[in-house]
Coordinates of C-alpha atoms in Angstrom, one line a residue:
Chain A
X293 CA -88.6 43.7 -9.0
X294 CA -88.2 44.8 -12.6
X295 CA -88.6 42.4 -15.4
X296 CA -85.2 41.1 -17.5
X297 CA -84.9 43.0 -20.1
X298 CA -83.6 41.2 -23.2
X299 CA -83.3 43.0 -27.0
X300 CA -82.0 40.8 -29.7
X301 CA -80.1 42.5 -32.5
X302 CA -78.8 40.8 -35.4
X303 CA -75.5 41.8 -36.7
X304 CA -74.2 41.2 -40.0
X305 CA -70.4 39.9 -39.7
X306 CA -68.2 40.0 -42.6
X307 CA -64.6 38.4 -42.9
X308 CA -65.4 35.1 -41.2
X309 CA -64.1 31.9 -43.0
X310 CA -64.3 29.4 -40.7
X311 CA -65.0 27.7 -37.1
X312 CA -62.3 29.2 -35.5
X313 CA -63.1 32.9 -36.4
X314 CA -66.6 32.0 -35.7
X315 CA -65.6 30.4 -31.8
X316 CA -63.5 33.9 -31.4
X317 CA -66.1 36.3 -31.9
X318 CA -68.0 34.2 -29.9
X319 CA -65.5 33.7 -26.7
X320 CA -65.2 37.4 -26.8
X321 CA -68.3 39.3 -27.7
X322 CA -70.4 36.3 -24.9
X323 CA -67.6 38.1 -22.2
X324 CA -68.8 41.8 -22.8
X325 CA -71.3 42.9 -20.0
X326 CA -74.7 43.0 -20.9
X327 CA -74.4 40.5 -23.3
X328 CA -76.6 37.5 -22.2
X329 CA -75.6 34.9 -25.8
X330 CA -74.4 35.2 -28.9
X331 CA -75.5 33.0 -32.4
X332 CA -73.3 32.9 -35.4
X333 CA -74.0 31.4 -38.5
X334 CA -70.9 31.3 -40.5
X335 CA -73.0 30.5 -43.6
X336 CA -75.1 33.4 -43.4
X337 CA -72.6 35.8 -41.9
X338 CA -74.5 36.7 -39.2
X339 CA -74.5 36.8 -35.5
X340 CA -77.4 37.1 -33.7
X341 CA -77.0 38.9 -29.9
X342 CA -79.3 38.8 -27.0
X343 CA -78.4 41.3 -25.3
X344 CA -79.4 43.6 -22.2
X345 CA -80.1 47.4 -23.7
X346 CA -79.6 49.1 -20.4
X347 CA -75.4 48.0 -20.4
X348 CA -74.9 47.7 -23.8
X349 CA -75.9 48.6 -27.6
X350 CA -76.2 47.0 -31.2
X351 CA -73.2 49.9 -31.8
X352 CA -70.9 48.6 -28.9
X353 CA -71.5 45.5 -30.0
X354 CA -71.0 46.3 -33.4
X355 CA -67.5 48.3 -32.6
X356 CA -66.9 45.5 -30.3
X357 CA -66.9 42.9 -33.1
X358 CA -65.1 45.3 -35.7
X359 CA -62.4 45.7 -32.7
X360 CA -62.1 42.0 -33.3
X361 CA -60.8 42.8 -37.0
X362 CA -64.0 42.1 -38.6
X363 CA -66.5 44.2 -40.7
X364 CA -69.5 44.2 -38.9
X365 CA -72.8 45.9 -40.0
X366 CA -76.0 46.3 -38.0
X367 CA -79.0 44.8 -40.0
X368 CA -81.7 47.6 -40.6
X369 CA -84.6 44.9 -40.2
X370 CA -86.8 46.2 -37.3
X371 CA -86.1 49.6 -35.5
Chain B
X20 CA -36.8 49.9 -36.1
X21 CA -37.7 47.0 -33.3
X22 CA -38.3 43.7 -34.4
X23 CA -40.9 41.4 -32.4
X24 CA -42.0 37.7 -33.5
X25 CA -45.0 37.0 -32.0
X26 CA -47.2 33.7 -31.9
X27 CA -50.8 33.4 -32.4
X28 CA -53.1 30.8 -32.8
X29 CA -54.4 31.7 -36.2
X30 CA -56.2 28.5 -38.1
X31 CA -57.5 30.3 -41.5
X32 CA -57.2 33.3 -44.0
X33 CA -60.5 34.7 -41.6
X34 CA -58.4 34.6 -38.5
X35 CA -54.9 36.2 -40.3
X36 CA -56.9 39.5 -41.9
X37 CA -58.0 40.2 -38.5
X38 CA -54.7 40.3 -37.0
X39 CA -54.0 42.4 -40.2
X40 CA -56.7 44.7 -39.3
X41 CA -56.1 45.0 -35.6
X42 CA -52.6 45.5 -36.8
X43 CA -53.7 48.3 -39.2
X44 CA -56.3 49.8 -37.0
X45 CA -53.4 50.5 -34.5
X46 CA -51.0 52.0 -37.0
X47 CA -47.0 52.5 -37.2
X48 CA -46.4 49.2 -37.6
X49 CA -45.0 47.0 -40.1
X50 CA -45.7 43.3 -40.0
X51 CA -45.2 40.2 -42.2
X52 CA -48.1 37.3 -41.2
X53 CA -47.1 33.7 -41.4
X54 CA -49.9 31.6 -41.5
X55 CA -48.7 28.0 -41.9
X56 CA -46.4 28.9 -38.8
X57 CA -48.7 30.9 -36.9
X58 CA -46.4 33.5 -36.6
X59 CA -46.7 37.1 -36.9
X60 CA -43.2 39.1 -37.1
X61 CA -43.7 43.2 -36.2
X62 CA -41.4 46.1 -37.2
X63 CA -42.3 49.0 -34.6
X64 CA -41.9 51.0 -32.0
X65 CA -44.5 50.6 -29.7
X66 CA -43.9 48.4 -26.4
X67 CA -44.2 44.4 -27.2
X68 CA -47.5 45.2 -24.1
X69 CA -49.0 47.4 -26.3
X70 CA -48.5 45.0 -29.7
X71 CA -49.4 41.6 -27.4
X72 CA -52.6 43.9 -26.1
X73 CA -53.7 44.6 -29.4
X74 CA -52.4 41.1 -31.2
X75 CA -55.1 40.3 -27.9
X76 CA -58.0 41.5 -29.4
X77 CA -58.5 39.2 -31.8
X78 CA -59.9 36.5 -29.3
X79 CA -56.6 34.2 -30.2
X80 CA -54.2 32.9 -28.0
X81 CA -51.1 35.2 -28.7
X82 CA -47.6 34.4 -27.1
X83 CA -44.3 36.8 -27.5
X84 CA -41.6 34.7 -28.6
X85 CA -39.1 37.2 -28.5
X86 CA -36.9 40.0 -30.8
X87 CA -35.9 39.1 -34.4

């Protein structure tokens, strides 16, 4: 039986201005596989993704949230 | 060229540059974005699919409402 695995990557978001951008990225990027929960703070602009690293990537994710018409940016903290 | 009026559930200036980007991002098409409405009228040639797909990605609820 092999242990979960679980990465967390934070991902800087720009372009979001209020709840309802916030609850979109949200509703999608939580539906993409390996994705196990998403954070976003609209004040700081960030989303923070747990994620599973063997069915996804901070890049998909990242591509995946600029697919939603934002400008996303991995933060280089860590790695 | 092909006129479309779509409606999507956009609620700020956040939600309508990301249907401009999507927009953008899929090129050859022209568009006007009316936010008090929540309205989004296209000028192109690609298949109302196509512009409903990519109007899709957004995460909003998009409905075609028919040619202009």
């Amino acid at each position: 039986v092999s242990q979960p695995l679980t990465q967390e990557v934070v991902i800087n978001i720009d372009g979001m201005t209020c709840n309802s951008c916030v609850q979109s990225i949200e509703g999608v990027i939580s539906k993409k596989p390996g994705v196990k929960s998403i954070r976003i703070s609209l004040a700081n602009g960030k989303g923070t993704v747990e994620y599973d690293p063997l069915l996804t990537s901070p890049e998909t994710l990242k591509e995946a949230i600029e697919d939603l018409g934002f400008d996303a940016s991995l933060s280089d903290t860590n790695e | 060229m092909p006129k479309h009026e779509f409606s999507v559930d956009m609620t700020c200036e956040g939600c309508s540059n990301a249907v401009t980007r999507v927009l953008s991002k899929l090129g050859g098409v022209q568009f006007d974005i009316d936010l008090p409405n929540k309205k989004v009228c296209i000028d192109s040639e690609h298949s109302v699919d196509t512009l409903l797909e990519t109007l899709g990605k957004t995460g909003k609820a998009v409905s075609y409402l028919g040619p202009k």
